[in-house]
mmCIF file of C-alpha atoms in Angstrom:
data_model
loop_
_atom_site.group_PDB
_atom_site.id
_atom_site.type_symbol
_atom_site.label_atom_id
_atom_site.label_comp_id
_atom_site.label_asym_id
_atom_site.label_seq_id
_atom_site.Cartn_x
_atom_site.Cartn_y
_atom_site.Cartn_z
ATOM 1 C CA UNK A 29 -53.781 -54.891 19.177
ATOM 2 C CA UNK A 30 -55.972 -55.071 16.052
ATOM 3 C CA UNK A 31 -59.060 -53.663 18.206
ATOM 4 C CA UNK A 32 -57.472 -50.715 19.148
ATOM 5 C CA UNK A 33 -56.037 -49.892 16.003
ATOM 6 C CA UNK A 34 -59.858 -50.153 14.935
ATOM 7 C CA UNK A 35 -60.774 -48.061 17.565
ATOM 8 C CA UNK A 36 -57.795 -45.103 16.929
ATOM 9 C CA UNK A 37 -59.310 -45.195 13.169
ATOM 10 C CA UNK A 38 -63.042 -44.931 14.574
ATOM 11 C CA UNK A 39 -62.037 -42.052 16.795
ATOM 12 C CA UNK A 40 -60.493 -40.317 14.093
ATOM 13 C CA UNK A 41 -63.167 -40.614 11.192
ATOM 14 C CA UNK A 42 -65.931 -39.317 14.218
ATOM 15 C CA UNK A 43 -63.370 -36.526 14.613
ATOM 16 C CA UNK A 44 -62.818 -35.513 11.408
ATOM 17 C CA UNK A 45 -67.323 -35.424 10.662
ATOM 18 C CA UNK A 46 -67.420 -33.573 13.897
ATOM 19 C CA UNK A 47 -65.270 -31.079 12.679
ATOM 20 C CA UNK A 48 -66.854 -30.818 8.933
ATOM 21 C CA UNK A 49 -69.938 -30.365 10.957
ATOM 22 C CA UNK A 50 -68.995 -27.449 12.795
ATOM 23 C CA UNK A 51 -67.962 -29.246 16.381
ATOM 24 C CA UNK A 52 -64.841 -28.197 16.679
ATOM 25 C CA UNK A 53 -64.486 -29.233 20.224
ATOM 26 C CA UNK A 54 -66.162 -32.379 20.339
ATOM 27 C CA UNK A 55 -64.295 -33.100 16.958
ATOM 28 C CA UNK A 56 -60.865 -32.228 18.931
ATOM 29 C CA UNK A 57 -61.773 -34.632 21.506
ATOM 30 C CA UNK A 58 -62.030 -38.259 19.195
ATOM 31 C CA UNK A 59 -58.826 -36.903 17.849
ATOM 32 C CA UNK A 60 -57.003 -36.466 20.810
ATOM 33 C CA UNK A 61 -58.206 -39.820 21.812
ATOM 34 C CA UNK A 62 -57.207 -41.204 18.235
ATOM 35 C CA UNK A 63 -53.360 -39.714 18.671
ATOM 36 C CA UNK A 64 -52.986 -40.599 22.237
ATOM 37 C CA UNK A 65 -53.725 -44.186 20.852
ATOM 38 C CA UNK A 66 -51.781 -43.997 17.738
ATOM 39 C CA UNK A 67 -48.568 -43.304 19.698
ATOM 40 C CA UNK A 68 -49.254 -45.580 22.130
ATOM 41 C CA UNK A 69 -49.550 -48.250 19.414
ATOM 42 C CA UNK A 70 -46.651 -46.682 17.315
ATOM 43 C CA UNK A 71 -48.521 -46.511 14.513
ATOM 44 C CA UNK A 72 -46.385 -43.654 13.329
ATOM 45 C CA UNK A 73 -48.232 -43.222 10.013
ATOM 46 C CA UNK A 74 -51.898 -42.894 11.641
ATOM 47 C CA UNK A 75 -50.367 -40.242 13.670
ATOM 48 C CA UNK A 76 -49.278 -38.243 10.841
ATOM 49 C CA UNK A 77 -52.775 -38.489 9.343
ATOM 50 C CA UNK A 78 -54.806 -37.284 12.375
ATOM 51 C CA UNK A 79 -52.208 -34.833 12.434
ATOM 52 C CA UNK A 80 -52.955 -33.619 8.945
ATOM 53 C CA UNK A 81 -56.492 -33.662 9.404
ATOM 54 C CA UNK A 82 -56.447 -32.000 12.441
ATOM 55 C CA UNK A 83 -54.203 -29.089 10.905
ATOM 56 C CA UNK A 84 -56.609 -29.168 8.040
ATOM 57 C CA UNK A 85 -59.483 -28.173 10.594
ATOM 58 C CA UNK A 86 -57.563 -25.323 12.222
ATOM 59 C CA UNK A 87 -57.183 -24.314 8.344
ATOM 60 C CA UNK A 88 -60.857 -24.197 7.528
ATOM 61 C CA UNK A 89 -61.557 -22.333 10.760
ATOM 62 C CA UNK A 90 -58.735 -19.773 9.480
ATOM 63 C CA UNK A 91 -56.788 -20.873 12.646
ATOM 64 C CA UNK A 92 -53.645 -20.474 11.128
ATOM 65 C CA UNK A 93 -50.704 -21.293 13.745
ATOM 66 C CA UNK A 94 -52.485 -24.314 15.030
ATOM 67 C CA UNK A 95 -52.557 -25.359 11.123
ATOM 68 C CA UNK A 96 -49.046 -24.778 10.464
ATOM 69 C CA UNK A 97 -47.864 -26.196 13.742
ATOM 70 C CA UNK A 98 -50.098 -29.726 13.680
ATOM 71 C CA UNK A 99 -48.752 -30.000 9.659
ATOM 72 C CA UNK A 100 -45.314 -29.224 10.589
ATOM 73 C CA UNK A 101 -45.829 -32.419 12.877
ATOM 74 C CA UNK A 102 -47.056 -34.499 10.263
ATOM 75 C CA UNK A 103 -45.088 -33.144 7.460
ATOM 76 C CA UNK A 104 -41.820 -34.736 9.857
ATOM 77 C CA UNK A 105 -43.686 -38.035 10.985
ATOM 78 C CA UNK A 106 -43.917 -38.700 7.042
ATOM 79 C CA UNK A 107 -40.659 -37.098 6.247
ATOM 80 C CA UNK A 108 -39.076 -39.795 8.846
ATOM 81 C CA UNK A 109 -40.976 -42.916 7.936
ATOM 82 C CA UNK A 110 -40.464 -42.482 4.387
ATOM 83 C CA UNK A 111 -44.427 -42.272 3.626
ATOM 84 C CA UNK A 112 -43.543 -39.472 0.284
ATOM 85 C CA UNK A 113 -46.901 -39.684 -0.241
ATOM 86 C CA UNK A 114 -48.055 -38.272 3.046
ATOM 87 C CA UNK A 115 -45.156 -36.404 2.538
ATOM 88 C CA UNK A 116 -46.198 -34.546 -0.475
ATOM 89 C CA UNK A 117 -49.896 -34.266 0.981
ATOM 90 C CA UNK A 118 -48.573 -32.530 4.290
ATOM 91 C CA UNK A 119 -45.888 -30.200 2.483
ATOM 92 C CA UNK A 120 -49.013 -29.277 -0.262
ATOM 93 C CA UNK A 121 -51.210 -28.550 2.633
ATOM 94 C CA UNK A 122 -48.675 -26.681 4.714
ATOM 95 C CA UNK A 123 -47.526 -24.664 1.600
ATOM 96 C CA UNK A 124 -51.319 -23.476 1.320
ATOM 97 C CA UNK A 125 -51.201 -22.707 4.876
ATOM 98 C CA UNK A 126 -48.198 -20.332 4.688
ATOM 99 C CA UNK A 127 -49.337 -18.430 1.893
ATOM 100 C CA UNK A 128 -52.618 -17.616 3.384
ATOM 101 C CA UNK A 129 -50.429 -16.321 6.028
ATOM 102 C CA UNK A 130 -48.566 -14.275 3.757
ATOM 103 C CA UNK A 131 -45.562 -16.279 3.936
ATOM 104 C CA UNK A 132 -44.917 -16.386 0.301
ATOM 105 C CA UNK A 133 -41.251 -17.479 0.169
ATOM 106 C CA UNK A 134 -41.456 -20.310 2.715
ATOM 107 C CA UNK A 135 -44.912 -21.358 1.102
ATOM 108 C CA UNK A 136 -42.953 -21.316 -2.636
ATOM 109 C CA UNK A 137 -40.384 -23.429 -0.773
ATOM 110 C CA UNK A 138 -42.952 -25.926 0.533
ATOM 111 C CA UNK A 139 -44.747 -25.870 -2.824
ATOM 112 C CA UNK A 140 -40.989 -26.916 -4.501
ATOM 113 C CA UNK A 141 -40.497 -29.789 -2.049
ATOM 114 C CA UNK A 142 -43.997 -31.172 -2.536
ATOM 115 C CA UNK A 143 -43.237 -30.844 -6.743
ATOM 116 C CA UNK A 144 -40.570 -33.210 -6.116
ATOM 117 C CA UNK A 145 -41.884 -35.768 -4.145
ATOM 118 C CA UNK A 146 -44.620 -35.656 -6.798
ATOM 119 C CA UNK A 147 -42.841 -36.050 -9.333
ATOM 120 C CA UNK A 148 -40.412 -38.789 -7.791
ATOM 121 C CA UNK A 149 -43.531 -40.689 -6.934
ATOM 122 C CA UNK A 150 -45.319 -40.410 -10.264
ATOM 123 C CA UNK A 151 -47.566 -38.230 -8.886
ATOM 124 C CA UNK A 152 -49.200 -36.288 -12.135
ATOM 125 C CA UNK A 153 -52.384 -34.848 -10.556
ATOM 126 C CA UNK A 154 -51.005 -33.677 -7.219
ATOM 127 C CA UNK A 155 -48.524 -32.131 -9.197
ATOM 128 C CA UNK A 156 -51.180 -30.134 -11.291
ATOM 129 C CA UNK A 157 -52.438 -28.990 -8.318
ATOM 130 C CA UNK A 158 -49.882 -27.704 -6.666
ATOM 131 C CA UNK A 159 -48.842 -25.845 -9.519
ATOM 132 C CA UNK A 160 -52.494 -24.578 -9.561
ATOM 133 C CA UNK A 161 -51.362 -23.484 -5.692
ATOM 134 C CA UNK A 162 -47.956 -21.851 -6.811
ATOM 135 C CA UNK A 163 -50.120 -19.958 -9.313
ATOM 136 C CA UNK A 164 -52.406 -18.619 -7.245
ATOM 137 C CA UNK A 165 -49.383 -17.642 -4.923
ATOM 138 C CA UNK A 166 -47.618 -15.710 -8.184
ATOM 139 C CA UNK A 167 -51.411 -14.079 -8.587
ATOM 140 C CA UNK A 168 -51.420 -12.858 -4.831
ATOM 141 C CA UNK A 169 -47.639 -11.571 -5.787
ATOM 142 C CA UNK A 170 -48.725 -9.482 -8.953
ATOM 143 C CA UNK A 171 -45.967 -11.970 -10.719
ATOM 144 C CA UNK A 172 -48.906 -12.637 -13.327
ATOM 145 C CA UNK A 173 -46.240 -13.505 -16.279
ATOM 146 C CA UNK A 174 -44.809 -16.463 -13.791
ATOM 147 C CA UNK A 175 -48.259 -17.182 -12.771
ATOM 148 C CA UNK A 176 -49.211 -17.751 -16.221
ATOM 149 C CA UNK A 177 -46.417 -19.647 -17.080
ATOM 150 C CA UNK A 178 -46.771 -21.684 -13.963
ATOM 151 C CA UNK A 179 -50.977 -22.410 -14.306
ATOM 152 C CA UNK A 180 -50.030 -23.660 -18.770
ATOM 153 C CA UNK A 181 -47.968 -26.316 -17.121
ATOM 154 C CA UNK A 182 -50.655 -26.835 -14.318
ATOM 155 C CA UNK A 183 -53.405 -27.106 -17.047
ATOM 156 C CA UNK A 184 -51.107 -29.613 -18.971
ATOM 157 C CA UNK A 185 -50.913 -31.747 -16.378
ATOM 158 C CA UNK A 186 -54.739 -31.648 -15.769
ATOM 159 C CA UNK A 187 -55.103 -32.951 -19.063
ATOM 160 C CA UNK A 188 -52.547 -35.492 -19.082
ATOM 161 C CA UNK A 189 -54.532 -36.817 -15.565
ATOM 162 C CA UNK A 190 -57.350 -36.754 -17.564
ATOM 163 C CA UNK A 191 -59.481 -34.184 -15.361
ATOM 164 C CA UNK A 192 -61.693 -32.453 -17.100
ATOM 165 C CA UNK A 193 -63.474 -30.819 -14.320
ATOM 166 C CA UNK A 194 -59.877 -29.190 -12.908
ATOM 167 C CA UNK A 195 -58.988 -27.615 -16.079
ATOM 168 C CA UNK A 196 -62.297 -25.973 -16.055
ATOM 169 C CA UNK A 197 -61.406 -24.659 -12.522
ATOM 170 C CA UNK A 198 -57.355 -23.731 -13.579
ATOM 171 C CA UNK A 199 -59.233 -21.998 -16.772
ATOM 172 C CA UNK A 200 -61.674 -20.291 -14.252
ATOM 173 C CA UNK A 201 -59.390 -18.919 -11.700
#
């Protein structure tokens, strides 16, 4: 019903303050409550957003497997209902993810996909940042001629967004 769709979104904004305020458990509460109603609704695509969010607080409390494991599960929820750009959103976040993990390769990988989606979609701004990402990954490599090359075309795109206030962070980093 339209109430309890309400409700799922209700239970997952209060879980995602909870958890920018520091209640990680309380947080992980509303959003179980939010999923368990999302699939029993079928509302595939709210899923794949607590989902995100979720893995997106594991991430900020360097809880790295639970990250990668509740993106994974949003990454193929989007993947499957054709929502590219959830799709590119999940595969940017899991990318980051994986290379603070040290996974370099499989993040580069995920980085790709998400550039391609992004681009597909029309997409200019996520793609500048997650060329800013793929730069920072060819930093952490010592590859600092591709990282270059990688943060001119990031910094283009900034500017073709119109985003002053990223270039000065792509010129800063």
């Amino acid at each position: 019903s339209e109430d309890a769709g309400l409700i799922a979104r209700v239970e997952h904004l209060m879980g995602n303050a909870l958890g920018l305020r520091g209640e990680a458990s309380t947080a992980r509460t509303h959003h179980d409550r939010a999923l368990a109603m999302a699939r029993t609704l079928g509302e595939r695509s709210l899923e794949a957003e607590i989902l995100a969010d979720v893995g997106t607080g594991h991430y900020r409390r360097a809880e790295y497997r639970e990250a990668e494991e509740n993106l994974r599960r949003s990454l193929a929820i989007r993947s499957a209902t054709g929502d590219r750009a959830g799709e590119a959103a999940s595969r940017d976040r899991l990318g980051r993810i994986l290379f603070k993990q040290g996974h370099y390769d499989e993040a580069l990988a995920i980085f790709q996909g998400a550039l391609a989606v992004q681009a597909q979609i029309g997409d200019t701004r996520g793609q500048a940042e997650t060329l800013y990402d793929i730069a920072m990954l060819h930093t952490d490599r010592h590859e600092f001629n591709e990282a270059l090359h990688v943060a001119s075309r990031s910094l283009a795109l900034y500017e073709t967004a119109g985003s002053p206030e990223a270039r000065i962070e792509v010129l800063c980093s």
